Amino acid sequence: MPEPAKDCVLDHKHKVLIMRCDGYDPDRIAGIIKEGMEELRVTPRGRILLKPNVVLAHPQIFPNAYTRGEFLDGVVAAVKSRAESVKEIAVGERSGITVPTRYNFKNAGYLEVIDKHGIKAYYFDESKHVPVQLKIPQAIRKTLYIPKPIKRCEFLINLPKFKAHPWCRLTLSLKNFIGLQDDRHRLIDHNQFLEHKIADLQEVIQPKFIAIDGIVAGQKMMLTPTPFLLGAIVMGTNSCAVDTVGCHMVRINPNDLTHLKYASQRGFGPMALDQIDVGGNYPLEEVQKRTENFKFCVERIDNYFSGTRNLSCTVGKFPEGHSLDYCRGGCPGALQEAIHIFRGFNPDVDKQMQKVRYVVGKVDGPLNLAKGERVIFAGNCTSWEGDIDGESVKIESSYKTADDVDAKKSSTNDMLLKTATAIVHSLLKRRSRYIHARGCPLSVAQHVNYLSAMAKIKNPNFDPRLLIPVNIAYWQMRFFRFLNRFIG
Ligand code: SF4
């Protein structure tokens, strides 16, 4: 990677407000947001697009992963009361793990909000994606693909959820941009380059207003977080400044939020508290007291799963020089998220699963498998050579560097296709002690499918609460994506 640019020098202080808010009352939220916009002198105008974080939403199974519908309701009401010369107000997002965004919007309660305010919805997995050229020399690639509504938008409002993140430590304003891209482009560089990718996305567009839903924050995981009553709404007009304050709210050194460091070094904003004017009615020291027990989960998987009975991990070396010892943005974190999804559906899954060894990276030496233990070799970069049941096994790396990956020729990462591929692959290998599941990264959804087959545990994709509604949303998504190819 090229050397980062020198630290940005600011000629004024960005203001960030931390406001108290202990519940999801849309009217109260609207009042707070309006007050914040007035203080920050924000006047939305033109084509206004709100970008929440709806990585996954379900009232029972995934209740804390997303920006709440009541929050969106309050923000839209405040925006309508402050906006001038409005051409359009819309809400847009691409959810995670290939689940159709329209399914998650429904579960998040967004459809009622969209109807109530007469605004538009953009599901970025259905939108046409267009190329944007990047000029910053540190960017991994020269061209990024983004949805057309983002390209057209004149006033972007970023509405992240305040959450811990097992790969990046925290997901706030900067990280929320991962949800701009569709499945075809989202997983490109979502590996050892994840932090770089997040910084690259900032060049596409800058939000003109940010309001973080930190009323109930999420601890540990990003798809299945443990709720934490933080009672805060954080507002600002600069992502780096907002994320820096967010770090301090949970006592994280902003230098440890790598994508923030990269974005700040590229001149997108400050990452030092003395360069930020922190205001609002919820003093930072008081927030820090409240978050003394806020929990993160950034452990390596070999440590994290060392206490579990039936899953153990062997972690080798990784291909990129900037992090040879671990791949933070790819397969290992996806394994953690996948296991937490299983636990969400079945709290006894750790006991019920059959013994599995998860092997990732370049591993040398014997695996010393227990009797009956099956092996998942995960990811394209994984390699190993040895004997399993007297059979000589050679797993070879097919890892491609960022330069070798052509974004124009990337695979669709289609939900049904990927599920079917994993199921058929697992069926063909059902008598084998091992399987090599390829991908860079091997996505969370693929981890779920392969783990289910190898550990003989129920696949959550076939849970009746998901199966029919997700598949209906999938076919709607495919239909509207097809139509959008011909529209504007
Ligand atoms: S294959 Fe997985 S672990 Fe290996 S570099 Fe890619 S994302 Fe990281």
GROMACS .gro file of C-alpha atoms and ligand atoms in nm:
model
  496
    1MET     CA    1   0.000   0.000   0.000
    2PRO     CA    2   0.119   0.356  -0.064
    3GLU     CA    3   0.216   0.565   0.237
    4PRO     CA    4  -0.076   0.753   0.394
    5ALA     CA    5  -0.095   1.128   0.343
    6LYS     CA    6   0.016   1.361   0.619
    7ASP     CA    7  -0.228   1.440   0.902
    8CYS     CA    8  -0.501   1.683   0.813
    9VAL     CA    9  -0.476   2.034   0.947
   10LEU     CA   10  -0.803   2.201   1.040
   11ASP     CA   11  -0.878   2.569   1.031
   12HIS     CA   12  -1.192   2.527   1.243
   13LYS     CA   13  -1.326   2.285   1.498
   14HIS     CA   14  -1.597   2.042   1.395
   15LYS     CA   15  -1.881   2.032   1.643
   16VAL     CA   16  -2.022   1.705   1.778
   17LEU     CA   17  -2.324   1.688   2.007
   18ILE     CA   18  -2.401   1.411   2.254
   19MET     CA   19  -2.765   1.435   2.356
   20ARG     CA   20  -2.953   1.237   2.618
   21CYS     CA   21  -3.234   1.014   2.498
   22ASP     CA   22  -3.343   0.714   2.702
   23GLY     CA   23  -3.622   0.575   2.484
   24TYR     CA   24  -3.755   0.527   2.133
   25ASP     CA   25  -4.027   0.793   2.131
   26PRO     CA   26  -4.031   0.932   1.773
   27ASP     CA   27  -4.161   1.275   1.883
   28ARG     CA   28  -3.888   1.311   2.143
   29ILE     CA   29  -3.626   1.195   1.892
   30ALA     CA   30  -3.760   1.444   1.635
   31GLY     CA   31  -3.727   1.726   1.891
   32ILE     CA   32  -3.367   1.631   1.976
   33ILE     CA   33  -3.264   1.597   1.610
   34LYS     CA   34  -3.424   1.930   1.524
   35GLU     CA   35  -3.242   2.098   1.811
   36GLY     CA   36  -2.916   1.939   1.694
   37MET     CA   37  -2.968   2.050   1.334
   38GLU     CA   38  -3.034   2.406   1.450
   39GLU     CA   39  -2.719   2.413   1.662
   40LEU     CA   40  -2.510   2.261   1.384
   41ARG     CA   41  -2.676   2.492   1.129
   42VAL     CA   42  -2.787   2.205   0.910
   43THR     CA   43  -3.051   2.278   0.647
   44PRO     CA   44  -3.125   1.976   0.427
   45ARG     CA   45  -3.210   2.061   0.068
   46GLY     CA   46  -3.239   1.915  -0.280
   47ARG     CA   47  -3.229   1.537  -0.313
   48ILE     CA   48  -3.206   1.421   0.047
   49LEU     CA   49  -3.105   1.062   0.115
   50LEU     CA   50  -3.102   0.903   0.460
   51LYS     CA   51  -2.865   0.608   0.501
   52PRO     CA   52  -2.943   0.402   0.814
   53ASN     CA   53  -2.765   0.084   0.925
   54VAL     CA   54  -3.000  -0.208   0.860
   55VAL     CA   55  -2.742  -0.483   0.830
   56LEU     CA   56  -3.001  -0.733   0.955
   57ALA     CA   57  -3.338  -0.681   1.124
   58HIS     CA   58  -3.588  -0.906   1.293
   59PRO     CA   59  -3.785  -0.811   1.606
   60GLN     CA   60  -3.713  -1.145   1.779
   61ILE     CA   61  -3.398  -1.287   1.623
   62PHE     CA   62  -3.196  -0.974   1.538
   63PRO     CA   63  -3.355  -0.698   1.749
   64ASN     CA   64  -3.047  -0.483   1.820
   65ALA     CA   65  -2.848  -0.484   1.497
   66TYR     CA   66  -3.011  -0.190   1.320
   67THR     CA   67  -3.104   0.177   1.338
   68ARG     CA   68  -3.450   0.158   1.485
   69GLY     CA   69  -3.763   0.251   1.289
   70GLU     CA   70  -3.869   0.498   1.561
   71PHE     CA   71  -3.534   0.670   1.521
   72LEU     CA   72  -3.579   0.699   1.145
   73ASP     CA   73  -3.932   0.830   1.207
   74GLY     CA   74  -3.800   1.105   1.436
   75VAL     CA   75  -3.520   1.202   1.198
   76VAL     CA   76  -3.753   1.223   0.895
   77ALA     CA   77  -3.994   1.445   1.092
   78ALA     CA   78  -3.706   1.675   1.191
   79VAL     CA   79  -3.566   1.682   0.837
   80LYS     CA   80  -3.907   1.774   0.694
   81SER     CA   81  -3.942   2.057   0.940
   82ARG     CA   82  -3.595   2.201   0.857
   83ALA     CA   83  -3.556   2.124   0.488
   84GLU     CA   84  -3.573   2.380   0.206
   85SER     CA   85  -3.608   2.344  -0.171
   86VAL     CA   86  -3.670   1.971  -0.138
   87LYS     CA   87  -3.666   1.762  -0.456
   88GLU     CA   88  -3.691   1.426  -0.283
   89ILE     CA   89  -3.656   1.264   0.058
   90ALA     CA   90  -3.557   0.897   0.049
   91VAL     CA   91  -3.411   0.625   0.266
   92GLY     CA   92  -3.157   0.387   0.113
   93GLU     CA   93  -2.946   0.095   0.226
   94ARG     CA   94  -2.800  -0.244   0.133
   95SER     CA   95  -2.836  -0.495   0.415
   96GLY     CA   96  -2.573  -0.756   0.499
   97ILE     CA   97  -2.517  -1.129   0.441
   98THR     CA   98  -2.708  -1.121   0.109
   99VAL     CA   99  -3.051  -1.103   0.277
  100PRO     CA  100  -3.274  -0.876   0.060
  101THR     CA  101  -3.289  -0.523   0.198
  102ARG     CA  102  -3.666  -0.503   0.152
  103TYR     CA  103  -3.705  -0.795   0.396
  104ASN     CA  104  -3.505  -0.607   0.658
  105PHE     CA  105  -3.684  -0.275   0.597
  106LYS     CA  106  -4.012  -0.451   0.670
  107ASN     CA  107  -3.880  -0.605   0.991
  108ALA     CA  108  -3.721  -0.280   1.104
  109GLY     CA  109  -4.061  -0.106   1.080
  110TYR     CA  110  -3.936   0.122   0.801
  111LEU     CA  111  -4.228   0.062   0.563
  112GLU     CA  112  -4.470   0.230   0.806
  113VAL     CA  113  -4.233   0.527   0.843
  114ILE     CA  114  -4.191   0.554   0.464
  115ASP     CA  115  -4.570   0.546   0.418
  116LYS     CA  116  -4.639   0.788   0.704
  117HIS     CA  117  -4.402   1.054   0.567
  118GLY     CA  118  -4.463   0.988   0.197
  119ILE     CA  119  -4.092   0.937   0.127
  120LYS     CA  120  -3.915   0.699  -0.109
  121ALA     CA  121  -3.720   0.377  -0.044
  122TYR     CA  122  -3.409   0.277  -0.235
  123TYR     CA  123  -3.298  -0.081  -0.190
  124PHE     CA  124  -2.940  -0.063  -0.311
  125ASP     CA  125  -2.939  -0.434  -0.401
  126GLU     CA  126  -3.205  -0.344  -0.660
  127SER     CA  127  -3.045  -0.020  -0.781
  128LYS     CA  128  -2.820   0.019  -1.078
  129HIS     CA  129  -2.456   0.056  -0.967
  130VAL     CA  130  -2.234   0.305  -1.142
  131PRO     CA  131  -1.857   0.355  -1.137
  132VAL     CA  132  -1.693   0.638  -0.945
  133GLN     CA  133  -1.328   0.724  -0.998
  134LEU     CA  134  -1.115   0.772  -0.686
  135LYS     CA  135  -0.828   1.020  -0.687
  136ILE     CA  136  -0.670   0.959  -0.346
  137PRO     CA  137  -0.339   0.781  -0.412
  138GLN     CA  138  -0.378   0.550  -0.108
  139ALA     CA  139  -0.702   0.398  -0.245
  140ILE     CA  140  -0.679   0.024  -0.311
  141ARG     CA  141  -0.848   0.056  -0.649
  142LYS     CA  142  -0.913   0.345  -0.883
  143THR     CA  143  -1.283   0.269  -0.937
  144LEU     CA  144  -1.559   0.191  -0.690
  145TYR     CA  145  -1.915   0.095  -0.779
  146ILE     CA  146  -2.197   0.268  -0.595
  147PRO     CA  147  -2.576   0.279  -0.630
  148LYS     CA  148  -2.717   0.544  -0.861
  149PRO     CA  149  -2.929   0.708  -0.586
  150ILE     CA  150  -2.606   0.781  -0.396
  151LYS     CA  151  -2.448   0.936  -0.704
  152ARG     CA  152  -2.758   1.154  -0.758
  153CYS     CA  153  -2.806   1.252  -0.397
  154GLU     CA  154  -2.734   1.613  -0.298
  155PHE     CA  155  -2.770   1.586   0.078
  156LEU     CA  156  -2.667   1.263   0.246
  157ILE     CA  157  -2.775   1.203   0.605
  158ASN     CA  158  -2.590   0.918   0.772
  159LEU     CA  159  -2.785   0.734   1.044
  160PRO     CA  160  -2.558   0.463   1.191
  161LYS     CA  161  -2.632   0.238   1.484
  162PHE     CA  162  -2.384   0.266   1.772
  163LYS     CA  163  -2.233  -0.084   1.785
  164ALA     CA  164  -1.921  -0.273   1.874
  165HIS     CA  165  -1.775  -0.469   1.583
  166PRO     CA  166  -1.574  -0.792   1.601
  167TRP     CA  167  -1.359  -0.702   1.299
  168CYS     CA  168  -1.321  -0.325   1.327
  169ARG     CA  169  -1.388  -0.272   1.701
  170LEU     CA  170  -1.666  -0.014   1.644
  171THR     CA  171  -1.911   0.063   1.365
  172LEU     CA  172  -2.022   0.425   1.356
  173SER     CA  173  -2.038   0.681   1.074
  174LEU     CA  174  -1.741   0.580   0.856
  175LYS     CA  175  -1.808   0.205   0.871
  176ASN     CA  176  -2.176   0.254   0.782
  177PHE     CA  177  -2.064   0.320   0.423
  178ILE     CA  178  -2.004  -0.053   0.370
  179GLY     CA  179  -2.383  -0.067   0.323
  180LEU     CA  180  -2.359   0.150   0.011
  181GLN     CA  181  -2.251  -0.135  -0.212
  182ASP     CA  182  -2.447  -0.430  -0.348
  183ASP     CA  183  -2.340  -0.794  -0.295
  184ARG     CA  184  -2.132  -0.802  -0.611
  185HIS     CA  185  -1.903  -0.523  -0.487
  186ARG     CA  186  -1.940  -0.532  -0.109
  187LEU     CA  187  -1.719  -0.836  -0.054
  188ILE     CA  188  -1.437  -0.715  -0.277
  189ASP     CA  189  -1.148  -0.618  -0.042
  190HIS     CA  190  -1.361  -0.723   0.256
  191ASN     CA  191  -1.057  -0.911   0.382
  192GLN     CA  192  -0.723  -0.785   0.513
  193PHE     CA  193  -0.808  -0.460   0.331
  194LEU     CA  194  -1.142  -0.394   0.501
  195GLU     CA  195  -1.016  -0.091   0.692
  196HIS     CA  196  -0.863   0.051   0.372
  197LYS     CA  197  -1.190  -0.011   0.187
  198ILE     CA  198  -1.389   0.183   0.446
  199ALA     CA  199  -1.150   0.476   0.410
  200ASP     CA  200  -1.173   0.453   0.028
  201LEU     CA  201  -1.553   0.473   0.038
  202GLN     CA  202  -1.534   0.812   0.207
  203GLU     CA  203  -1.413   0.966  -0.118
  204VAL     CA  204  -1.736   0.868  -0.291
  205ILE     CA  205  -1.950   1.107  -0.087
  206GLN     CA  206  -1.945   1.287   0.246
  207PRO     CA  207  -2.254   1.306   0.469
  208LYS     CA  208  -2.379   1.655   0.544
  209PHE     CA  209  -2.540   1.547   0.869
  210ILE     CA  210  -2.485   1.245   1.092
  211ALA     CA  211  -2.712   1.123   1.372
  212ILE     CA  212  -2.616   0.801   1.550
  213ASP     CA  213  -2.880   0.584   1.713
  214GLY     CA  214  -2.702   0.525   2.044
  215ILE     CA  215  -3.020   0.492   2.249
  216VAL     CA  216  -2.976   0.116   2.278
  217ALA     CA  217  -2.622   0.047   2.162
  218GLY     CA  218  -2.485  -0.293   2.060
  219GLN     CA  219  -2.201  -0.475   2.233
  220LYS     CA  220  -1.961  -0.742   2.102
  221MET     CA  221  -2.109  -0.850   1.764
  222MET     CA  222  -2.257  -0.651   1.478
  223LEU     CA  223  -2.529  -0.893   1.361
  224THR     CA  224  -2.626  -1.027   1.702
  225PRO     CA  225  -2.515  -0.758   1.949
  226THR     CA  226  -2.594  -0.766   2.318
  227PRO     CA  227  -2.804  -0.455   2.395
  228PHE     CA  228  -2.659  -0.178   2.610
  229LEU     CA  229  -2.876   0.113   2.724
  230LEU     CA  230  -2.645   0.400   2.632
  231GLY     CA  231  -2.924   0.659   2.616
  232ALA     CA  232  -2.751   0.883   2.362
  233ILE     CA  233  -2.795   1.042   2.023
  234VAL     CA  234  -2.469   1.163   1.869
  235MET     CA  235  -2.483   1.430   1.599
  236GLY     CA  236  -2.232   1.608   1.382
  237THR     CA  237  -2.142   1.706   1.028
  238ASN     CA  238  -1.809   1.529   0.991
  239SER     CA  239  -1.770   1.150   1.007
  240CYS     CA  240  -1.416   1.148   1.150
  241ALA     CA  241  -1.513   1.393   1.424
  242VAL     CA  242  -1.828   1.197   1.514
  243ASP     CA  243  -1.640   0.866   1.518
  244THR     CA  244  -1.363   1.013   1.732
  245VAL     CA  245  -1.617   1.121   1.991
  246GLY     CA  246  -1.785   0.779   1.960
  247CYS     CA  247  -1.451   0.614   2.041
  248HIS     CA  248  -1.410   0.825   2.353
  249MET     CA  249  -1.765   0.748   2.462
  250VAL     CA  250  -1.664   0.384   2.504
  251ARG     CA  251  -1.303   0.458   2.599
  252ILE     CA  252  -1.141   0.339   2.277
  253ASN     CA  253  -0.827   0.511   2.157
  254PRO     CA  254  -0.922   0.656   1.812
  255ASN     CA  255  -0.583   0.532   1.686
  256ASP     CA  256  -0.714   0.178   1.738
  257LEU     CA  257  -1.004   0.241   1.500
  258THR     CA  258  -0.789   0.180   1.194
  259HIS     CA  259  -1.034   0.306   0.931
  260LEU     CA  260  -1.073   0.630   1.128
  261LYS     CA  261  -0.697   0.669   1.135
  262TYR     CA  262  -0.674   0.612   0.758
  263ALA     CA  263  -0.966   0.847   0.682
  264SER     CA  264  -0.821   1.119   0.902
  265GLN     CA  265  -0.474   1.078   0.751
  266ARG     CA  266  -0.634   1.125   0.409
  267GLY     CA  267  -0.777   1.458   0.521
  268PHE     CA  268  -1.141   1.365   0.583
  269GLY     CA  269  -1.147   1.509   0.935
  270PRO     CA  270  -0.992   1.514   1.282
  271MET     CA  271  -0.924   1.226   1.518
  272ALA     CA  272  -0.801   1.424   1.818
  273LEU     CA  273  -1.048   1.540   2.079
  274ASP     CA  274  -0.880   1.881   2.115
  275GLN     CA  275  -0.967   1.947   1.748
  276ILE     CA  276  -1.336   1.884   1.812
  277ASP     CA  277  -1.590   2.100   1.991
  278VAL     CA  278  -1.793   1.847   2.194
  279GLY     CA  279  -2.131   1.982   2.305
  280GLY     CA  280  -2.481   1.863   2.393
  281ASN     CA  281  -2.647   1.789   2.724
  282TYR     CA  282  -2.477   1.456   2.799
  283PRO     CA  283  -2.119   1.522   2.917
  284LEU     CA  284  -1.855   1.286   2.780
  285GLU     CA  285  -1.729   1.200   3.131
  286GLU     CA  286  -2.079   1.092   3.231
  287VAL     CA  287  -2.112   0.876   2.920
  288GLN     CA  288  -1.775   0.715   2.996
  289LYS     CA  289  -1.891   0.631   3.347
  290ARG     CA  290  -2.199   0.466   3.206
  291THR     CA  291  -1.997   0.261   2.956
  292GLU     CA  292  -1.743   0.125   3.206
  293ASN     CA  293  -1.876  -0.226   3.141
  294PHE     CA  294  -1.943  -0.187   2.768
  295LYS     CA  295  -1.816  -0.507   2.607
  296PHE     CA  296  -1.618  -0.569   2.288
  297CYS     CA  297  -1.525  -0.888   2.112
  298VAL     CA  298  -1.208  -0.837   1.914
  299GLU     CA  299  -1.032  -1.156   2.021
  300ARG     CA  300  -0.869  -1.384   1.767
  301ILE     CA  301  -1.085  -1.687   1.693
  302ASP     CA  302  -0.829  -1.938   1.824
  303ASN     CA  303  -0.855  -1.771   2.166
  304TYR     CA  304  -1.222  -1.689   2.145
  305PHE     CA  305  -1.333  -2.047   2.078
  306SER     CA  306  -1.066  -2.216   2.293
  307GLY     CA  307  -1.318  -2.274   2.574
  308THR     CA  308  -1.587  -2.428   2.354
  309ARG     CA  309  -1.633  -2.803   2.352
  310ASN     CA  310  -1.687  -2.882   1.986
  311LEU     CA  311  -1.528  -2.604   1.782
  312SER     CA  312  -1.158  -2.530   1.772
  313CYS     CA  313  -0.959  -2.314   1.535
  314THR     CA  314  -0.616  -2.341   1.381
  315VAL     CA  315  -0.500  -2.005   1.251
  316GLY     CA  316  -0.199  -1.978   1.022
  317LYS     CA  317  -0.029  -1.694   0.840
  318PHE     CA  318  -0.200  -1.455   0.600
  319PRO     CA  319  -0.087  -1.324   0.263
  320GLU     CA  320  -0.073  -0.947   0.303
  321GLY     CA  321   0.235  -0.788   0.458
  322HIS     CA  322   0.045  -0.532   0.669
  323SER     CA  323  -0.116  -0.810   0.877
  324LEU     CA  324   0.059  -1.143   0.835
  325ASP     CA  325  -0.064  -1.280   1.169
  326TYR     CA  326  -0.436  -1.231   1.130
  327CYS     CA  327  -0.705  -1.139   0.878
  328ARG     CA  328  -0.933  -0.904   1.067
  329GLY     CA  329  -1.169  -0.814   0.788
  330GLY     CA  330  -1.247  -1.157   0.649
  331CYS     CA  331  -1.309  -1.523   0.728
  332PRO     CA  332  -1.220  -1.536   1.102
  333GLY     CA  333  -1.466  -1.260   1.196
  334ALA     CA  334  -1.729  -1.412   0.969
  335LEU     CA  335  -1.695  -1.738   1.166
  336GLN     CA  336  -1.763  -1.552   1.492
  337GLU     CA  337  -2.070  -1.385   1.348
  338ALA     CA  338  -2.196  -1.716   1.207
  339ILE     CA  339  -2.164  -1.894   1.543
  340HIS     CA  340  -2.351  -1.613   1.714
  341ILE     CA  341  -2.630  -1.646   1.457
  342PHE     CA  342  -2.655  -2.019   1.538
  343ARG     CA  343  -2.664  -1.935   1.909
  344GLY     CA  344  -2.945  -1.685   1.845
  345PHE     CA  345  -3.156  -1.963   1.695
  346ASN     CA  346  -3.045  -2.237   1.932
  347PRO     CA  347  -2.871  -2.148   2.262
  348ASP     CA  348  -2.755  -2.512   2.300
  349VAL     CA  349  -2.583  -2.527   1.962
  350ASP     CA  350  -2.230  -2.538   2.111
  351LYS     CA  351  -2.319  -2.861   2.291
  352GLN     CA  352  -2.521  -3.010   2.007
  353MET     CA  353  -2.279  -2.954   1.720
  354GLN     CA  354  -2.040  -3.228   1.616
  355LYS     CA  355  -1.671  -3.166   1.654
  356VAL     CA  356  -1.532  -2.929   1.392
  357ARG     CA  357  -1.184  -2.791   1.338
  358TYR     CA  358  -1.177  -2.462   1.153
  359VAL     CA  359  -0.852  -2.403   0.967
  360VAL     CA  360  -0.770  -2.068   0.809
  361GLY     CA  361  -0.453  -1.917   0.664
  362LYS     CA  362  -0.129  -2.092   0.569
  363VAL     CA  363  -0.093  -2.367   0.825
  364ASP     CA  364   0.209  -2.596   0.863
  365GLY     CA  365   0.234  -2.916   1.061
  366PRO     CA  366  -0.015  -3.179   1.177
  367LEU     CA  367  -0.365  -3.081   1.285
  368ASN     CA  368  -0.384  -3.351   1.558
  369LEU     CA  369  -0.754  -3.405   1.501
  370ALA     CA  370  -0.971  -3.568   1.765
  371LYS     CA  371  -1.167  -3.884   1.682
  372GLY     CA  372  -1.448  -3.797   1.438
  373GLU     CA  373  -1.350  -3.430   1.423
  374ARG     CA  374  -1.425  -3.284   1.079
  375VAL     CA  375  -1.229  -3.001   0.920
  376ILE     CA  376  -1.341  -2.687   0.740
  377PHE     CA  377  -1.053  -2.531   0.548
  378ALA     CA  378  -1.193  -2.181   0.507
  379GLY     CA  379  -1.108  -1.920   0.249
  380ASN     CA  380  -0.898  -1.887  -0.065
  381CYS     CA  381  -0.574  -1.808   0.118
  382THR     CA  382  -0.581  -2.129   0.321
  383SER     CA  383  -0.323  -2.398   0.254
  384TRP     CA  384  -0.220  -2.715   0.434
  385GLU     CA  385  -0.059  -3.047   0.353
  386GLY     CA  386  -0.077  -3.364   0.558
  387ASP     CA  387  -0.264  -3.686   0.635
  388ILE     CA  388  -0.627  -3.721   0.737
  389ASP     CA  389  -0.741  -4.079   0.806
  390GLY     CA  390  -0.435  -4.207   0.626
  391GLU     CA  391  -0.527  -4.011   0.314
  392SER     CA  392  -0.278  -3.758   0.188
  393VAL     CA  393  -0.449  -3.418   0.167
  394LYS     CA  394  -0.322  -3.104  -0.004
  395ILE     CA  395  -0.516  -2.780   0.029
  396GLU     CA  396  -0.383  -2.511  -0.202
  397SER     CA  397  -0.417  -2.136  -0.180
  398SER     CA  398  -0.594  -1.958  -0.465
  399TYR     CA  399  -0.565  -1.615  -0.304
  400LYS     CA  400  -0.556  -1.319  -0.543
  401THR     CA  401  -0.399  -0.986  -0.453
  402ALA     CA  402  -0.616  -0.673  -0.473
  403ASP     CA  403  -0.451  -0.587  -0.806
  404ASP     CA  404  -0.549  -0.926  -0.948
  405VAL     CA  405  -0.916  -0.889  -0.852
  406ASP     CA  406  -1.113  -0.718  -1.127
  407ALA     CA  407  -1.422  -0.547  -0.980
  408LYS     CA  408  -1.589  -0.556  -1.323
  409LYS     CA  409  -1.571  -0.936  -1.329
  410SER     CA  410  -1.673  -1.000  -0.970
  411SER     CA  411  -1.928  -1.271  -0.893
  412THR     CA  412  -2.289  -1.179  -0.811
  413ASN     CA  413  -2.277  -1.334  -0.460
  414ASP     CA  414  -2.642  -1.415  -0.515
  415MET     CA  415  -2.812  -1.545  -0.201
  416LEU     CA  416  -2.982  -1.851  -0.354
  417LEU     CA  417  -2.688  -1.943  -0.574
  418LYS     CA  418  -2.444  -1.928  -0.282
  419THR     CA  419  -2.671  -2.128  -0.054
  420ALA     CA  420  -2.731  -2.392  -0.320
  421THR     CA  421  -2.358  -2.412  -0.404
  422ALA     CA  422  -2.260  -2.464  -0.040
  423ILE     CA  423  -2.532  -2.724   0.016
  424VAL     CA  424  -2.440  -2.922  -0.297
  425HIS     CA  425  -2.068  -2.899  -0.217
  426SER     CA  426  -2.131  -3.022   0.138
  427LEU     CA  427  -2.352  -3.306   0.010
  428LEU     CA  428  -2.082  -3.421  -0.230
  429LYS     CA  429  -1.831  -3.418   0.058
  430ARG     CA  430  -2.067  -3.570   0.314
  431ARG     CA  431  -1.850  -3.880   0.367
  432SER     CA  432  -1.528  -3.683   0.381
  433ARG     CA  433  -1.363  -3.565   0.702
  434TYR     CA  434  -1.278  -3.231   0.541
  435ILE     CA  435  -1.403  -2.965   0.302
  436HIS     CA  436  -1.238  -2.661   0.147
  437ALA     CA  437  -1.489  -2.375   0.142
  438ARG     CA  438  -1.359  -2.109  -0.091
  439GLY     CA  439  -1.408  -1.735  -0.095
  440CYS     CA  440  -1.215  -1.423  -0.003
  441PRO     CA  441  -1.381  -1.369   0.224
  442LEU     CA  442  -1.594  -1.675   0.285
  443SER     CA  443  -1.901  -1.475   0.379
  444VAL     CA  444  -2.101  -1.504   0.703
  445ALA     CA  445  -2.384  -1.666   0.505
  446GLN     CA  446  -2.145  -1.924   0.358
  447HIS     CA  447  -2.004  -1.996   0.703
  448VAL     CA  448  -2.356  -2.067   0.823
  449ASN     CA  449  -2.418  -2.313   0.538
  450TYR     CA  450  -2.087  -2.498   0.572
  451LEU     CA  451  -2.098  -2.514   0.951
  452SER     CA  452  -2.450  -2.646   0.941
  453ALA     CA  453  -2.346  -2.928   0.707
  454MET     CA  454  -2.014  -3.019   0.870
  455ALA     CA  455  -2.126  -2.987   1.234
  456LYS     CA  456  -2.469  -3.138   1.159
  457ILE     CA  457  -2.670  -2.854   1.308
  458LYS     CA  458  -2.994  -2.702   1.188
  459ASN     CA  459  -2.944  -2.441   0.917
  460PRO     CA  460  -3.112  -2.111   1.026
  461ASN     CA  461  -3.184  -2.039   0.659
  462PHE     CA  462  -3.458  -2.302   0.685
  463ASP     CA  463  -3.614  -2.158   1.000
  464PRO     CA  464  -3.984  -2.093   0.916
  465ARG     CA  465  -3.952  -1.734   1.043
  466LEU     CA  466  -3.702  -1.668   0.763
  467LEU     CA  467  -3.757  -1.921   0.487
  468ILE     CA  468  -4.077  -1.798   0.322
  469PRO     CA  469  -4.054  -1.420   0.384
  470VAL     CA  470  -3.686  -1.402   0.284
  471ASN     CA  471  -3.752  -1.596  -0.035
  472ILE     CA  472  -4.052  -1.381  -0.128
  473ALA     CA  473  -3.837  -1.071  -0.073
  474TYR     CA  474  -3.560  -1.233  -0.278
  475TRP     CA  475  -3.780  -1.280  -0.585
  476GLN     CA  476  -3.920  -0.927  -0.550
  477MET     CA  477  -3.564  -0.801  -0.531
  478ARG     CA  478  -3.469  -0.992  -0.847
  479PHE     CA  479  -3.774  -0.855  -1.032
  480PHE     CA  480  -3.712  -0.491  -0.937
  481ARG     CA  481  -3.339  -0.518  -0.998
  482PHE     CA  482  -3.420  -0.637  -1.349
  483LEU     CA  483  -3.661  -0.346  -1.404
  484ASN     CA  484  -3.409  -0.093  -1.270
  485ARG     CA  485  -3.160  -0.198  -1.536
  486PHE     CA  486  -3.381  -0.015  -1.785
  487ILE     CA  487  -3.480   0.285  -1.572
  488GLY     CA  488  -3.276   0.605  -1.562
  489SF4     S1  489  -0.943  -1.597   0.231
  489SF4    FE1  490  -1.038  -1.522   0.418
  489SF4     S2  491  -0.879  -1.525   0.573
  489SF4    FE2  492  -0.779  -1.542   0.373
  489SF4     S3  493  -0.725  -1.331   0.316
  489SF4    FE3  494  -0.925  -1.379   0.225
  489SF4     S4  495  -1.072  -1.306   0.376
  489SF4    FE4  496  -0.877  -1.322   0.481
   0.00000   0.00000   0.00000
